[in-house]
Coordinates of C-alpha atoms in Angstrom, one line a residue:
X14 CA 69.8 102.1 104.9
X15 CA 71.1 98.6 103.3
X16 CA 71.9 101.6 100.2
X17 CA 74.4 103.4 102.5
X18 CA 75.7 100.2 104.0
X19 CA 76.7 98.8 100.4
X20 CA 77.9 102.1 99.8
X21 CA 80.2 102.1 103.1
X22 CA 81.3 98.8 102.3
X23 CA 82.5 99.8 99.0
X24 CA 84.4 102.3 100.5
X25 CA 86.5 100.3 102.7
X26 CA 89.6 100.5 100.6
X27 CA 88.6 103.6 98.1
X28 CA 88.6 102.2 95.2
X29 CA 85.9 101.8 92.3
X30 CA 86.1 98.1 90.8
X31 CA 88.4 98.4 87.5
X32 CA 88.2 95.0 86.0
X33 CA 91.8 93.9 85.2
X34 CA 93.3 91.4 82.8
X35 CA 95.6 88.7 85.3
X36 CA 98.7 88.4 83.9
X37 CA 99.7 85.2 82.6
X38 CA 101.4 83.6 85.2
X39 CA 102.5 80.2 83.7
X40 CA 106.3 79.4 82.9
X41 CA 108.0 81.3 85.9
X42 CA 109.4 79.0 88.5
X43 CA 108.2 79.5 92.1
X44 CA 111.8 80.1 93.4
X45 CA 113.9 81.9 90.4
X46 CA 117.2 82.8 91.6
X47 CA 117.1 86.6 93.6
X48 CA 120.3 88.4 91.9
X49 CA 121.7 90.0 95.4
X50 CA 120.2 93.3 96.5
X51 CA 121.9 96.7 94.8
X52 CA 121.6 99.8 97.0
X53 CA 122.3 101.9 93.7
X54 CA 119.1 100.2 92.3
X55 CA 116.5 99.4 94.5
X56 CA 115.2 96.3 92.1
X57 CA 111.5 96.4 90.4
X58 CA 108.6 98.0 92.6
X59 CA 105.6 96.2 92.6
X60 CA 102.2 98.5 93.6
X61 CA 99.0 96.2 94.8
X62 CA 95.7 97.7 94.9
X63 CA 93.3 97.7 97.0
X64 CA 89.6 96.4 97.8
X65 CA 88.0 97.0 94.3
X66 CA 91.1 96.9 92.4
X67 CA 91.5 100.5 91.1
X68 CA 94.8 101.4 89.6
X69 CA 94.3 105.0 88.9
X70 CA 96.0 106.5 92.3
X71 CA 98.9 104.3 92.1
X72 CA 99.9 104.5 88.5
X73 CA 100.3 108.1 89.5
X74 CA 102.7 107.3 92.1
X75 CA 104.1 104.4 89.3
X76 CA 105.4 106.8 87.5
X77 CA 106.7 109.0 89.9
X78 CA 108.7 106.2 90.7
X79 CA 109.9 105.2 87.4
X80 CA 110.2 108.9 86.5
X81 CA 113.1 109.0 89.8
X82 CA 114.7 106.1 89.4
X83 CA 115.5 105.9 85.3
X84 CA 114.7 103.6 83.0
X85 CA 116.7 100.6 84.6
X86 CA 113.6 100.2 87.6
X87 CA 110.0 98.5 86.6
X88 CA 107.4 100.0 88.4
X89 CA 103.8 97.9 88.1
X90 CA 101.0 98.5 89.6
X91 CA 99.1 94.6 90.0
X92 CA 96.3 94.1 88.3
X93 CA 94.1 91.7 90.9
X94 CA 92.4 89.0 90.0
X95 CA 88.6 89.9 89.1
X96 CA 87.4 93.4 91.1
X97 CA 90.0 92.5 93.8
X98 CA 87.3 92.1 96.2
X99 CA 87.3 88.1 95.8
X100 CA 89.7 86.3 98.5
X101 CA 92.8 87.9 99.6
X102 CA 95.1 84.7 99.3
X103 CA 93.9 84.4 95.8
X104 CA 95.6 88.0 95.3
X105 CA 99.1 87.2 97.1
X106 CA 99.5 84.3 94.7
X107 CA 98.4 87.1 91.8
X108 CA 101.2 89.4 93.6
X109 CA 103.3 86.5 93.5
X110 CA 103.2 85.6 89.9
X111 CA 104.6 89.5 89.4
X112 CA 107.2 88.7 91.9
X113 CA 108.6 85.6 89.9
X114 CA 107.8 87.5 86.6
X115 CA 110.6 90.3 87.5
X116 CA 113.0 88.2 88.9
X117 CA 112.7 86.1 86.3
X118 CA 113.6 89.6 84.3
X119 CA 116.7 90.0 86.6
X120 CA 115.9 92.2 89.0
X121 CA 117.1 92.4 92.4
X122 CA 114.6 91.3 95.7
X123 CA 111.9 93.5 94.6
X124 CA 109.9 96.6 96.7
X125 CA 106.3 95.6 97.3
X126 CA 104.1 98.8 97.7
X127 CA 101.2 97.6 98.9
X128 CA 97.7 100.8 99.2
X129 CA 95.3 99.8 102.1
X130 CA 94.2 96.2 101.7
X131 CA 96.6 95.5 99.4
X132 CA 99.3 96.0 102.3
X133 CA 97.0 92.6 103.7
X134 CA 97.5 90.8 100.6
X135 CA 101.6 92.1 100.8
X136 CA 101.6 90.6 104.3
X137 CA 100.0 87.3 103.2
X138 CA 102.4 86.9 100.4
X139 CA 105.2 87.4 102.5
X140 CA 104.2 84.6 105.2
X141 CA 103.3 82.2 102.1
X142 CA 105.9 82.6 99.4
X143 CA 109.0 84.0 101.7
X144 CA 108.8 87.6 100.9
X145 CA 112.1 87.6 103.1
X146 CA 114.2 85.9 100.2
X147 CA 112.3 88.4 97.7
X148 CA 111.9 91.4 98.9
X149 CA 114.2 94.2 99.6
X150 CA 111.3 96.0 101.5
X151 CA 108.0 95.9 101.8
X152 CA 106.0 99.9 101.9
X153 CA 102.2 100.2 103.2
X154 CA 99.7 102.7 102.9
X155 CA 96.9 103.3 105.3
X156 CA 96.5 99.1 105.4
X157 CA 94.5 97.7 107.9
X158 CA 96.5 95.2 109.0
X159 CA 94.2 94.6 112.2
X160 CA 91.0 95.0 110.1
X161 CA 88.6 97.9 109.6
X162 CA 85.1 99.1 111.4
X163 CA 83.6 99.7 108.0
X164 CA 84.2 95.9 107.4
X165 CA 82.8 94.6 110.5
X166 CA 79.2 96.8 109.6
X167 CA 79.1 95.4 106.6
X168 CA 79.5 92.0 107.4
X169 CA 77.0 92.4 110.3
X170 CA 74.0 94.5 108.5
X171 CA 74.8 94.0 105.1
X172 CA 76.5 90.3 104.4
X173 CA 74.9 90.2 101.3
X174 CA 77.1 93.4 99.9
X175 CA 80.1 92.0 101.7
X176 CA 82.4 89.7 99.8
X177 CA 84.5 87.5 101.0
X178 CA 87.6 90.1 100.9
X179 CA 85.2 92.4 103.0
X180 CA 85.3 89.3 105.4
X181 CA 88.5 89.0 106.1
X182 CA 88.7 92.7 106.7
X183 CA 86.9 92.0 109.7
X184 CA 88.9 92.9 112.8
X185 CA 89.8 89.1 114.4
X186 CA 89.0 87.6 111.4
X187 CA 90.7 83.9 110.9
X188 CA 92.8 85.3 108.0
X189 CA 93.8 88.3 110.0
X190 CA 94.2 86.1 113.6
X191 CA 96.5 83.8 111.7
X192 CA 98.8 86.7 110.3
X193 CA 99.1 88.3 113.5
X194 CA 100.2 85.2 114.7
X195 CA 103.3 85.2 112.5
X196 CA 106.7 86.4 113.7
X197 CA 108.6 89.8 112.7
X198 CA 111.9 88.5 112.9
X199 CA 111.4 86.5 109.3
X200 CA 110.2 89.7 107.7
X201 CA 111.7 91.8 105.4
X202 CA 112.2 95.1 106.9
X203 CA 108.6 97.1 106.7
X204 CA 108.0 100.4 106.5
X205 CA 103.9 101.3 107.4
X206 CA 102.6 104.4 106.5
X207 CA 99.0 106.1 107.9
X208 CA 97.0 109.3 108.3
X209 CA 95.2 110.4 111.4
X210 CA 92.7 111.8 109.1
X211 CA 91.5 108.3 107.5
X212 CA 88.0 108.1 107.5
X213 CA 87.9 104.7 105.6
X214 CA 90.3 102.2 107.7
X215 CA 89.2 103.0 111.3
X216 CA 90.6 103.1 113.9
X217 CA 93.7 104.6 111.9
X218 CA 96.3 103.2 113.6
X219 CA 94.9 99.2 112.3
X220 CA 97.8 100.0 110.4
X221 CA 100.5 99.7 112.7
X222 CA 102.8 96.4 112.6
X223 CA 105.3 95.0 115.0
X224 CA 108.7 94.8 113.6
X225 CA 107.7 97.7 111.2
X226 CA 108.9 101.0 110.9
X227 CA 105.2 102.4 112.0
X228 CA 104.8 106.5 111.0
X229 CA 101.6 108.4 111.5
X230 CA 102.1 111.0 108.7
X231 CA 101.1 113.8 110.8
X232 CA 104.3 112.6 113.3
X233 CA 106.3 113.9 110.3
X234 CA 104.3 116.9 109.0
X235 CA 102.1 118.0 111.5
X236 CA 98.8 119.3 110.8
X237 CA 98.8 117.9 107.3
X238 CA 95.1 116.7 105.9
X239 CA 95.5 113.6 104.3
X240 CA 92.4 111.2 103.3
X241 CA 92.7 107.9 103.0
X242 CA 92.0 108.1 98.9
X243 CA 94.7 110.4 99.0
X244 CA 97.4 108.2 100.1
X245 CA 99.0 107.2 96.9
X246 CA 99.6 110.7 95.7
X247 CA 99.9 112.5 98.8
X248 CA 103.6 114.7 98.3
X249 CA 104.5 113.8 101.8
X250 CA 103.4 110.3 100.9
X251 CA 105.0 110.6 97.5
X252 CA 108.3 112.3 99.2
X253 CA 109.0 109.1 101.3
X254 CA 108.5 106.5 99.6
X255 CA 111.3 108.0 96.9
X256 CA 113.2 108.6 99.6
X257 CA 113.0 104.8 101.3
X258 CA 113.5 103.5 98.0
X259 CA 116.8 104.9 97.4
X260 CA 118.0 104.7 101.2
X261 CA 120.3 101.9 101.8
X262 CA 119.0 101.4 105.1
X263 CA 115.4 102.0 106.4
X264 CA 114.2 104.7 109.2
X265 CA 111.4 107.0 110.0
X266 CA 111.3 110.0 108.6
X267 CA 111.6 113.3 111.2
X268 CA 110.0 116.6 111.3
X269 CA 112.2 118.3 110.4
X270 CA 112.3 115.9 107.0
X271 CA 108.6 117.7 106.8
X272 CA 109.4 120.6 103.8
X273 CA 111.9 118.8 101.7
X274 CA 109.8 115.4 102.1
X275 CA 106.9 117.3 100.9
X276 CA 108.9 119.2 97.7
X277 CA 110.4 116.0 96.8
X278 CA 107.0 114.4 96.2
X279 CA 105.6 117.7 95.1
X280 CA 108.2 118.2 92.1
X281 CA 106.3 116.0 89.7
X282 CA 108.4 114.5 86.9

């Protein structure tokens, strides 16, 4: 049993551990000047992993950014400190160091792309560093912004297998208590994206933020399967999230956005 709870734990974001080198984030100030915001280039996207760290899902949907928007937009994909499974505040200053590192480049308020926990560790860089002086937008995917089920059994039969990113993860947990407690109006505008068909962040809809534009992906698409793992590359997934980042102002998407959402993301580059 303690097998399959380690197991579960593990899965809570989908996402084997991929050790990463930390960028060197020494010599960028921690306000550079924000260059103002283009709407003909959406400024760098930053992409931050989940729990566990794995970049192999978004450097796929990296490049389909980078591939759509020319050579004059960085897409990165974070590399977290350690596994990524070590505390989450420790990752929004790692997101942070990124942030300063491409506006120190020259790009405009940047797009944060944050996949399941790494939408937490988007949130909690925006409260601590002001994302809203930063960021153009800020994009989630399947993020459980309210916690996760799979955390809570972990930390309850299995604390051993439950780090302390697994911890916060727990629905009510201080970290998440004192985000929720924040204010939307200081935010930059959200867009949250989730499936009905996630079987890792439960209940679902833990991804739903107020302020945000919230959108079940099966609101746009109906009847579309889409797995949590499959959230980064999903073409519905992989349709909007070109499509926010070269809209100058951010909405839902409707159904009847469903077909060419779906051969936008689908077109590869």
């Amino acid at each position: 049993r303690r097998r399959t709870l380690v197991a579960v734990v593990a899965l809570v974001v989908v996402a084997g551990a991929v050790a990463g080198t930390v960028r060197g984030l020494a010599g960028h100030p921690d306000q550079p000047a924000v260059p103002p915001a283009d709407d003909g280039r959406p400024g760098d996207v930053l992409l931050v992993p989940g729990y566990g760290g794995s970049i192999t899902a978004l450097g796929e949907l990296a490049g389909r950014i980078a591939a759509a928007s020319g050579s004059g937009v960085h897409a990165t994909v974070v590399r977290l400190a350690g596994d990524g499974t070590g505390d989450l505040q420790v990752q929004a200053n790692v997101l942070n160091g990124y942030v300063n590192q491409a506006l120190a480049r020259g790009s405009g308020p940047v797009t944060v792309i944050g996949y399941s926990a790494g939408g937490v560790v988007a949130w909690l860089w925006d409260v601590e560093y002001n994302g809203v002086a930063k960021a153009r937008r800020i994009i989630t995917l399947g993020s459980p912004l309210h916690g996760a089920d799979l955390a809570a059994v972990g930390a309850a039969e299995a604390p051993d297998a439950c780090p302390q990113a697994c911890e916060e993860l727990v629905p009510g947990s201080s970290m998440l208590h004192r985000l929720q407690g924040t204010g939307s109006g200081t935010r930059p505008p959200w867009l949250s994206l989730w499936s009905t068909d996630d079987q890792v962040v439960q209940p679902p809809d833990s991804a739903r933020l107020p302020g945000a534009v919230n959108v079940p992906l099966q609101s746009v698409c109906p009847g579309v399967s889409i797995g949590h793992g499959q959230l980064p590359t999903a073409p519905l997934v992989v349709g909007i999230v070109l499509r926010t980042l070269h809209s100058a102002a951010l909405s839902p998407p409707r159904a009847s956005d469903c077909r060419s959402l779906q051969a936008l993301g689908g077109s590869g580059p």
